[in-house]
């Protein structure tokens, strides 16, 4: 046991006894009463750092979502300004996704090597600044080249901020990751809403992107200052100190498959919910877009409120319920054309709401489970994120081809099956990760006696394995 391990896991149920042994070896003059004082100081600093870092991570997720919201909402203006066609726009989106996938795979080792905090300091401002490229692109070919750079910024930020979020949750000692992803959705809505306001005021969306690209990098800096300080250098010779750094490729692939299934099912709802209501259910054109709105509101709400759910049921049960709810939702969507005409749209809306409720917790639960395994999480998170992003990228296109060859209801069978795959692959993967946890037994309290009592905000140990 070294000072590094005590510092990195102060809420461990064995940390106090470990600190006692460490102090006894360090100096014979250090006795048990002083050990309690030192332990209280370590835990107090850890909790203060965690609270500050939580605010910083909220800032990162909101700004990352805000940048994506600005980009998505500004696409029609970009389309008109450069006189693109759908094929060229599709190529640009594909280049962005390709750049993001490449940077995700590269960002994992960088996070493990330099720490998620240091990568966040660079990645956040960079992801905002590269928005300047698409905003100023004078032609399609320059836009294509700058789109790759924009994608690189998005991908490295995604991995770095998610890696830091699991570090913060590990320090916090209770589920907090889901709310981060809900904040990302709020950021996206804010970016889209601001673009709409600018356009309604008769202003040019291009100038909004330029201003955002110059301002957002500076907004990242206060959030970055709040992130967790880098831990002391790890003592590599200490056996068993980094169990999470050696996750087997098979386990990472299982987690990636769950993430792929969840993201593809989410992408199907994003791109096809409104079209299903209009083309299959013959809904009124004014009502059809509400199908996606209901899905989005349900997903965002559950993400903002999902952490207590996982604290109550545990990660394994939560991922099981996620797959069940999402599958049930898609089944209702598939059955909606067979329902009586007045109830068809309501049946589909209920299905999309259930799908949003289920899919909301998939990514937060998977990422949190990787973090709970301990050790360096960059490589594993990068792989899982890349798998999931691939599903979000490929899903809408695959469903479009299947719908063209057969019908949209037939195409929606794919996300229905994959929603069940979330449970079938996510549950065993999370169980395996929980077995790798450094301290699988829950601590009686995250704060020692004399610091803040046994209750309070941090009165929960890191999540136990609940099957």
Coordinates of C-alpha atoms in Angstrom, one line a residue:
X1 CA 0.0 0.0 0.0
X2 CA 1.3 3.5 -0.9
X3 CA 0.2 7.0 -0.4
X4 CA -1.0 7.0 -4.0
X5 CA -3.6 4.3 -3.3
X6 CA -4.8 6.0 -0.2
X7 CA -5.2 9.2 -2.1
X8 CA -6.9 7.7 -5.1
X9 CA -9.5 5.7 -3.1
X10 CA -10.1 7.5 0.2
X11 CA -13.6 6.3 0.4
X12 CA -12.6 2.6 0.3
X13 CA -13.8 0.5 3.2
X14 CA -10.2 -0.5 3.8
X15 CA -8.6 2.9 3.4
X16 CA -8.4 3.6 7.1
X17 CA -6.8 0.4 8.1
X18 CA -4.4 0.7 5.1
X19 CA -3.5 4.2 6.2
X20 CA -2.8 2.9 9.7
X21 CA -0.4 0.3 8.4
X22 CA 1.2 2.8 6.1
X23 CA 1.8 5.3 8.9
X24 CA 3.1 2.6 11.2
X25 CA 5.7 1.7 8.5
X26 CA 6.5 5.3 7.8
X27 CA 7.3 6.3 11.3
X28 CA 7.0 4.6 14.7
X29 CA 5.9 7.9 16.2
X30 CA 2.7 7.9 14.3
X31 CA -0.1 6.3 16.3
X32 CA -3.7 5.5 15.7
X33 CA -5.3 8.7 16.9
X34 CA -3.2 10.7 14.5
X35 CA -4.1 8.3 11.7
X36 CA -7.8 9.3 12.1
X37 CA -6.8 12.9 11.8
X38 CA -4.8 12.3 8.6
X39 CA -7.5 10.2 7.1
X40 CA -10.1 12.9 7.8
X41 CA -8.0 15.5 6.1
X42 CA -7.5 13.2 3.1
X43 CA -11.2 12.5 2.8
X44 CA -12.2 16.1 3.3
X45 CA -9.9 17.3 0.5
X46 CA -11.1 14.5 -1.7
X47 CA -14.8 15.5 -1.2
X48 CA -14.1 19.1 -1.8
X49 CA -12.2 18.4 -5.0
X50 CA -15.0 16.1 -6.1
X51 CA -17.7 18.7 -5.6
X52 CA -15.7 21.3 -7.5
X53 CA -14.9 18.8 -10.3
X54 CA -18.6 17.9 -10.6
X55 CA -19.4 21.5 -11.5
X56 CA -16.6 21.6 -14.0
X57 CA -17.7 18.4 -15.7
X58 CA -21.3 19.7 -15.9
X59 CA -19.7 22.7 -17.7
X60 CA -17.9 20.5 -20.1
X61 CA -20.9 18.4 -21.0
X62 CA -23.1 21.5 -21.4
X63 CA -20.6 23.2 -23.7
X64 CA -20.0 20.1 -25.8
X65 CA -23.7 19.7 -26.3
X66 CA -24.0 23.4 -27.0
X67 CA -21.4 23.2 -29.8
X68 CA -23.2 20.2 -31.3
X69 CA -26.5 22.0 -31.1
X70 CA -25.1 25.1 -32.9
X71 CA -23.6 22.9 -35.6
X72 CA -26.8 20.8 -36.2
X73 CA -29.1 23.8 -36.2
X74 CA -26.8 25.7 -38.5
X75 CA -26.7 23.0 -41.2
X76 CA -29.6 24.4 -43.3
X77 CA -27.8 27.8 -43.5
X78 CA -24.5 26.1 -44.4
X79 CA -26.4 24.0 -47.0
X80 CA -27.8 27.1 -48.7
X81 CA -24.6 29.2 -48.4
X82 CA -22.3 26.6 -50.1
X83 CA -25.1 25.4 -52.5
X84 CA -24.7 21.8 -51.4
X85 CA -26.8 18.8 -52.3
X86 CA -27.8 16.0 -50.1
X87 CA -25.0 13.7 -51.3
X88 CA -22.3 16.3 -50.5
X89 CA -23.9 17.1 -47.2
X90 CA -24.0 13.4 -46.3
X91 CA -20.3 13.1 -47.2
X92 CA -19.4 16.0 -44.9
X93 CA -21.3 14.4 -42.1
X94 CA -19.5 11.1 -42.8
X95 CA -16.1 12.9 -42.7
X96 CA -17.0 14.4 -39.3
X97 CA -18.0 11.1 -37.9
X98 CA -14.8 9.5 -39.3
X99 CA -12.6 12.1 -37.7
X100 CA -14.4 11.7 -34.4
X101 CA -13.9 7.9 -34.5
X102 CA -10.2 8.2 -35.2
X103 CA -9.7 10.8 -32.4
X104 CA -11.7 8.6 -30.0
X105 CA -9.3 5.7 -30.5
X106 CA -6.3 8.0 -30.1
X107 CA -7.6 9.8 -27.1
X108 CA -7.9 6.7 -24.9
X109 CA -4.1 6.1 -24.7
X110 CA -3.5 9.8 -24.3
X111 CA -5.9 9.9 -21.3
X112 CA -4.2 7.0 -19.7
X113 CA -0.8 8.5 -20.3
X114 CA -1.3 12.2 -19.4
X115 CA -4.6 12.1 -17.4
X116 CA -8.1 13.0 -18.4
X117 CA -7.7 16.5 -16.8
X118 CA -4.8 17.5 -19.0
X119 CA -6.5 16.2 -22.1
X120 CA -9.7 18.1 -21.2
X121 CA -7.7 21.3 -20.8
X122 CA -6.7 21.0 -24.5
X123 CA -9.7 19.2 -26.0
X124 CA -12.5 21.4 -24.8
X125 CA -11.2 24.7 -26.2
X126 CA -10.0 23.0 -29.3
X127 CA -13.4 21.5 -30.0
X128 CA -15.0 24.9 -29.8
X129 CA -12.3 26.6 -31.9
X130 CA -12.5 24.2 -34.8
X131 CA -16.2 25.2 -35.3
X132 CA -14.6 28.2 -37.0
X133 CA -13.6 25.9 -39.9
X134 CA -17.1 25.0 -41.1
X135 CA -18.3 28.5 -40.4
X136 CA -15.7 30.1 -42.7
X137 CA -15.4 27.4 -45.3
X138 CA -15.6 29.1 -48.8
X139 CA -16.3 25.9 -50.8
X140 CA -17.4 22.3 -50.5
X141 CA -13.8 20.9 -50.7
X142 CA -12.5 23.2 -48.0
X143 CA -15.6 22.3 -45.9
X144 CA -14.8 18.6 -46.4
X145 CA -11.2 19.0 -45.2
X146 CA -12.2 21.2 -42.2
X147 CA -15.0 18.7 -41.3
X148 CA -12.4 16.1 -40.5
X149 CA -10.7 18.6 -38.1
X150 CA -14.1 19.4 -36.5
X151 CA -14.7 15.7 -36.0
X152 CA -11.3 15.2 -34.4
X153 CA -12.1 17.9 -31.8
X154 CA -15.5 16.4 -31.0
X155 CA -14.1 12.9 -30.6
X156 CA -11.2 13.7 -28.2
X157 CA -13.5 15.9 -26.1
X158 CA -16.0 13.1 -25.8
X159 CA -13.5 10.6 -24.5
X160 CA -11.7 13.0 -22.2
X161 CA -14.7 14.5 -20.5
X162 CA -16.3 11.0 -20.1
X163 CA -13.1 9.6 -18.6
X164 CA -13.0 12.5 -16.1
X165 CA -16.7 12.0 -15.3
X166 CA -16.0 8.4 -14.1
X167 CA -13.1 9.6 -12.1
X168 CA -15.4 12.2 -10.4
X169 CA -18.0 9.5 -9.7
X170 CA -15.4 7.2 -8.3
X171 CA -14.3 10.0 -5.9
X172 CA -17.9 10.9 -5.1
X173 CA -18.8 7.4 -4.1
X174 CA -22.3 7.4 -5.6
X175 CA -23.9 7.5 -9.1
X176 CA -23.7 11.0 -10.7
X177 CA -22.8 10.3 -14.3
X178 CA -26.4 10.2 -15.8
X179 CA -27.0 13.8 -15.0
X180 CA -23.9 14.8 -17.0
X181 CA -25.4 13.3 -20.1
X182 CA -28.7 15.0 -19.4
X183 CA -26.8 18.3 -19.3
X184 CA -25.3 17.5 -22.7
X185 CA -28.8 17.2 -24.1
X186 CA -29.7 20.6 -22.5
X187 CA -26.7 22.1 -24.1
X188 CA -27.8 20.8 -27.5
X189 CA -31.2 22.3 -27.0
X190 CA -29.7 25.6 -25.9
X191 CA -27.5 25.7 -29.1
X192 CA -30.5 24.9 -31.3
X193 CA -32.7 27.4 -29.5
X194 CA -30.1 30.2 -29.8
X195 CA -29.8 29.5 -33.5
X196 CA -33.5 29.7 -34.0
X197 CA -33.7 33.0 -32.2
X198 CA -30.8 34.4 -34.3
X199 CA -32.5 33.3 -37.5
X200 CA -35.9 34.7 -36.5
X201 CA -34.2 38.0 -35.7
X202 CA -33.0 38.1 -39.3
X203 CA -29.4 37.6 -38.5
X204 CA -26.9 35.3 -40.3
X205 CA -26.3 31.9 -38.7
X206 CA -22.7 32.0 -40.1
X207 CA -21.9 34.9 -37.8
X208 CA -23.3 33.0 -34.8
X209 CA -21.0 30.1 -35.5
X210 CA -18.0 32.4 -35.9
X211 CA -18.8 34.2 -32.6
X212 CA -19.4 30.9 -30.8
X213 CA -16.1 29.5 -32.1
X214 CA -14.2 32.4 -30.6
X215 CA -16.1 32.6 -27.3
X216 CA -16.8 28.9 -26.4
X217 CA -13.0 28.1 -25.9
X218 CA -12.8 30.7 -23.2
X219 CA -16.0 29.4 -21.6
X220 CA -14.3 26.0 -21.2
X221 CA -11.4 27.4 -19.2
X222 CA -13.3 28.1 -15.9
X223 CA -14.8 24.6 -16.1
X224 CA -11.3 23.1 -16.7
X225 CA -10.0 24.9 -13.6
X226 CA -12.5 23.0 -11.5
X227 CA -11.5 19.5 -12.6
X228 CA -9.8 17.0 -10.3
X229 CA -6.1 17.6 -9.7
X230 CA -3.8 15.0 -11.2
X231 CA -3.2 12.2 -8.7
X232 CA 0.3 11.4 -7.5
X233 CA 2.3 9.3 -9.9
X234 CA 1.3 5.6 -9.6
X235 CA 3.8 3.2 -8.2
X236 CA 3.9 0.6 -10.9
X237 CA 5.5 -2.0 -8.7
X238 CA 2.5 -2.3 -6.5
X239 CA 0.7 -5.5 -7.3
X240 CA -3.0 -5.3 -8.2
X241 CA -3.1 -1.5 -8.1
X242 CA -4.5 -1.0 -11.5
X243 CA -7.1 -3.8 -12.2
X244 CA -9.0 -1.6 -14.7
X245 CA -6.0 -1.0 -16.8
X246 CA -5.9 -4.5 -18.1
X247 CA -9.5 -5.2 -19.2
X248 CA -9.7 -8.1 -21.6
X249 CA -10.5 -7.3 -25.2
X250 CA -13.5 -9.7 -25.0
X251 CA -15.0 -7.8 -22.1
X252 CA -14.4 -4.5 -23.9
X253 CA -16.1 -5.9 -27.0
X254 CA -19.1 -7.0 -25.0
X255 CA -19.4 -3.5 -23.5
X256 CA -19.0 -2.1 -27.0
X257 CA -21.7 -4.3 -28.4
X258 CA -24.1 -3.1 -25.7
X259 CA -23.1 0.5 -26.5
X260 CA -23.5 -0.1 -30.2
X261 CA -27.0 -1.6 -29.7
X262 CA -28.1 1.3 -27.5
X263 CA -26.8 4.0 -29.8
X264 CA -28.2 2.5 -32.9
X265 CA -31.6 2.2 -31.2
X266 CA -31.3 5.8 -30.1
X267 CA -30.3 7.0 -33.6
X268 CA -33.3 5.1 -35.1
X269 CA -35.6 7.1 -32.9
X270 CA -33.9 10.4 -33.6
X271 CA -34.1 10.0 -37.4
X272 CA -37.2 7.9 -37.9
X273 CA -39.7 8.6 -35.2
X274 CA -41.3 11.6 -36.9
X275 CA -41.2 9.9 -40.3
X276 CA -42.9 6.8 -38.9
X277 CA -45.7 8.9 -37.5
X278 CA -46.2 10.7 -40.9
X279 CA -45.6 7.9 -43.4
X280 CA -46.9 4.8 -41.5
X281 CA -49.5 6.3 -39.2
X282 CA -50.6 9.1 -41.5
X283 CA -50.4 11.6 -38.6
X284 CA -51.1 15.2 -39.2
X285 CA -47.9 17.0 -40.4
X286 CA -48.1 19.3 -37.3
X287 CA -48.3 16.3 -35.0
X288 CA -45.7 14.0 -36.6
X289 CA -42.6 15.8 -35.2
X290 CA -44.0 15.4 -31.6
X291 CA -43.0 11.7 -31.8
X292 CA -39.3 12.7 -31.7
X293 CA -40.0 15.4 -29.2
X294 CA -41.6 13.0 -26.8
X295 CA -38.7 10.6 -27.1
X296 CA -36.2 13.4 -26.6
X297 CA -38.0 14.8 -23.5
X298 CA -38.3 11.3 -22.0
X299 CA -34.6 10.6 -22.5
X300 CA -33.4 13.9 -21.2
X301 CA -35.6 13.8 -18.1
X302 CA -34.5 10.3 -17.2
X303 CA -30.8 11.2 -17.7
X304 CA -31.2 14.2 -15.4
X305 CA -33.0 12.1 -12.8
X306 CA -31.4 8.7 -13.5
X307 CA -28.6 8.6 -10.9
X308 CA -31.0 7.9 -7.9
X309 CA -32.5 5.1 -10.0
X310 CA -29.1 3.4 -10.4
X311 CA -28.3 4.1 -6.7
X312 CA -31.5 2.3 -5.8
X313 CA -31.3 -0.7 -8.2
X314 CA -27.6 -1.1 -9.0
X315 CA -26.0 -1.1 -12.4
X316 CA -26.9 -4.7 -13.4
X317 CA -30.6 -4.2 -12.7
X318 CA -30.6 -0.8 -14.3
X319 CA -29.2 -2.0 -17.6
X320 CA -31.7 -4.9 -17.5
X321 CA -34.6 -2.5 -17.1
X322 CA -33.1 -0.2 -19.7
X323 CA -33.2 -3.0 -22.4
X324 CA -36.7 -4.1 -21.3
X325 CA -38.2 -0.6 -21.4
X326 CA -36.6 0.2 -24.8
X327 CA -37.7 -3.1 -26.3
X328 CA -41.3 -2.7 -25.0
X329 CA -41.3 0.8 -26.4
X330 CA -40.3 -0.3 -29.9
X331 CA -42.8 -3.2 -29.7
X332 CA -45.6 -0.6 -29.1
X333 CA -44.3 1.4 -32.1
X334 CA -44.4 -1.7 -34.3
X335 CA -47.9 -2.6 -33.1
X336 CA -49.3 1.0 -33.5
X337 CA -50.5 0.5 -37.1
X338 CA -52.7 -2.4 -36.0
X339 CA -54.4 -0.3 -33.3
X340 CA -57.7 1.5 -34.0
X341 CA -57.2 4.7 -35.9
X342 CA -57.9 7.2 -33.1
X343 CA -55.3 5.5 -30.8
X344 CA -52.5 4.8 -33.3
X345 CA -50.5 7.9 -32.7
X346 CA -51.0 7.7 -29.0
X347 CA -49.8 4.1 -29.0
X348 CA -46.7 5.1 -31.0
X349 CA -46.0 8.1 -28.7
X350 CA -46.2 5.8 -25.7
X351 CA -43.7 3.5 -27.3
X352 CA -41.3 6.3 -28.1
X353 CA -41.5 7.6 -24.6
X354 CA -40.7 4.1 -23.2
X355 CA -37.8 3.8 -25.6
X356 CA -36.5 7.1 -24.4
X357 CA -36.8 6.1 -20.8
X358 CA -34.9 2.9 -21.4
X359 CA -32.1 4.1 -23.7
X360 CA -31.4 7.1 -21.4
X361 CA -29.4 5.1 -18.9
X362 CA -27.5 2.8 -21.2
X363 CA -24.3 4.9 -21.8
X364 CA -24.1 6.3 -18.3
X365 CA -24.4 2.8 -16.7
X366 CA -21.8 1.3 -19.1
X367 CA -19.3 4.2 -18.5
X368 CA -19.8 4.1 -14.8
X369 CA -19.2 0.3 -14.7
X370 CA -15.9 0.8 -16.5
X371 CA -14.9 3.4 -13.9
X372 CA -15.9 1.2 -11.0
X373 CA -13.4 -1.4 -12.2
X374 CA -10.7 0.9 -11.1
X375 CA -7.4 1.8 -12.7
X376 CA -6.9 3.7 -16.0
X377 CA -10.1 3.9 -18.0
X378 CA -9.0 5.8 -21.1
X379 CA -8.5 2.9 -23.5
X380 CA -11.6 1.0 -22.4
X381 CA -13.8 4.1 -22.5
X382 CA -12.4 5.1 -25.9
X383 CA -13.2 1.7 -27.4
X384 CA -16.8 1.6 -25.9
X385 CA -17.4 5.2 -27.1
X386 CA -16.2 4.3 -30.6
X387 CA -18.4 1.3 -30.7
X388 CA -21.4 3.3 -29.6
X389 CA -20.7 6.2 -32.0
X390 CA -20.5 3.7 -34.8
X391 CA -24.0 2.6 -34.0
X392 CA -25.3 6.1 -34.0
X393 CA -23.5 6.7 -37.4
X394 CA -24.5 3.5 -39.2
X395 CA -28.0 3.0 -37.8
X396 CA -30.0 5.7 -39.7
X397 CA -28.4 4.7 -43.0
X398 CA -28.9 1.0 -42.5
X399 CA -32.5 1.5 -41.6
X400 CA -33.0 3.7 -44.6
X401 CA -31.7 1.0 -47.0
X402 CA -33.9 -1.6 -45.3
X403 CA -36.9 0.6 -45.4
X404 CA -36.3 1.3 -49.1
X405 CA -36.1 -2.4 -49.9
X406 CA -39.1 -3.4 -47.8
X407 CA -40.9 -1.0 -45.5
X408 CA -40.2 1.3 -42.5
X409 CA -42.0 -1.0 -40.0
X410 CA -39.8 -3.9 -41.1
X411 CA -36.7 -1.7 -40.7
X412 CA -37.7 -0.8 -37.2
X413 CA -37.5 -4.5 -36.2
X414 CA -33.7 -4.0 -36.2
X415 CA -33.6 -1.5 -33.3
X416 CA -36.3 -3.5 -31.5
X417 CA -34.0 -6.6 -31.5
X418 CA -30.9 -4.5 -30.6
X419 CA -32.8 -2.9 -27.6
X420 CA -33.0 -6.5 -26.2
X421 CA -29.3 -6.9 -27.0
X422 CA -28.6 -4.1 -24.5
X423 CA -29.8 -6.3 -21.7
X424 CA -28.3 -9.6 -23.1
X425 CA -24.8 -8.2 -23.4
X426 CA -24.8 -5.3 -20.9
X427 CA -25.8 -7.4 -17.9
X428 CA -22.9 -10.0 -18.1
X429 CA -20.4 -7.3 -19.0
X430 CA -21.3 -5.2 -16.0
X431 CA -21.2 -8.2 -13.7
X432 CA -17.7 -9.0 -14.9
X433 CA -16.6 -5.4 -14.4
X434 CA -18.0 -5.3 -10.9
X435 CA -16.0 -8.4 -10.1
X436 CA -12.9 -6.5 -11.1
X437 CA -13.7 -3.7 -8.7
X438 CA -10.9 -2.9 -6.3
X439 CA -13.2 -2.8 -3.3
X440 CA -16.4 -4.7 -4.2
X441 CA -17.7 -4.6 -0.7
X442 CA -19.6 -1.3 0.1
X443 CA -18.2 1.0 2.7
X444 CA -20.5 1.9 5.6
X445 CA -19.9 5.6 5.0
X446 CA -18.0 7.9 2.6
X447 CA -17.1 10.2 5.5
X448 CA -15.2 9.1 8.6
X449 CA -16.5 9.8 12.1
X450 CA -15.6 13.3 13.1
X451 CA -15.7 14.6 9.5
X452 CA -19.3 14.9 8.6
X453 CA -21.1 12.0 10.3
X454 CA -22.3 8.9 8.6
X455 CA -25.0 10.4 6.5
X456 CA -25.2 13.4 4.3
X457 CA -24.6 13.9 0.6
X458 CA -21.6 11.6 0.4
X459 CA -22.8 9.0 2.9
X460 CA -22.9 6.3 0.3
X461 CA -20.0 4.0 -0.7
X462 CA -19.2 3.3 -4.3
X463 CA -21.9 1.2 -5.8
X464 CA -22.0 -2.4 -4.7
X465 CA -22.7 -5.2 -7.1
X466 CA -26.4 -5.8 -7.2
X467 CA -27.5 -8.6 -9.4

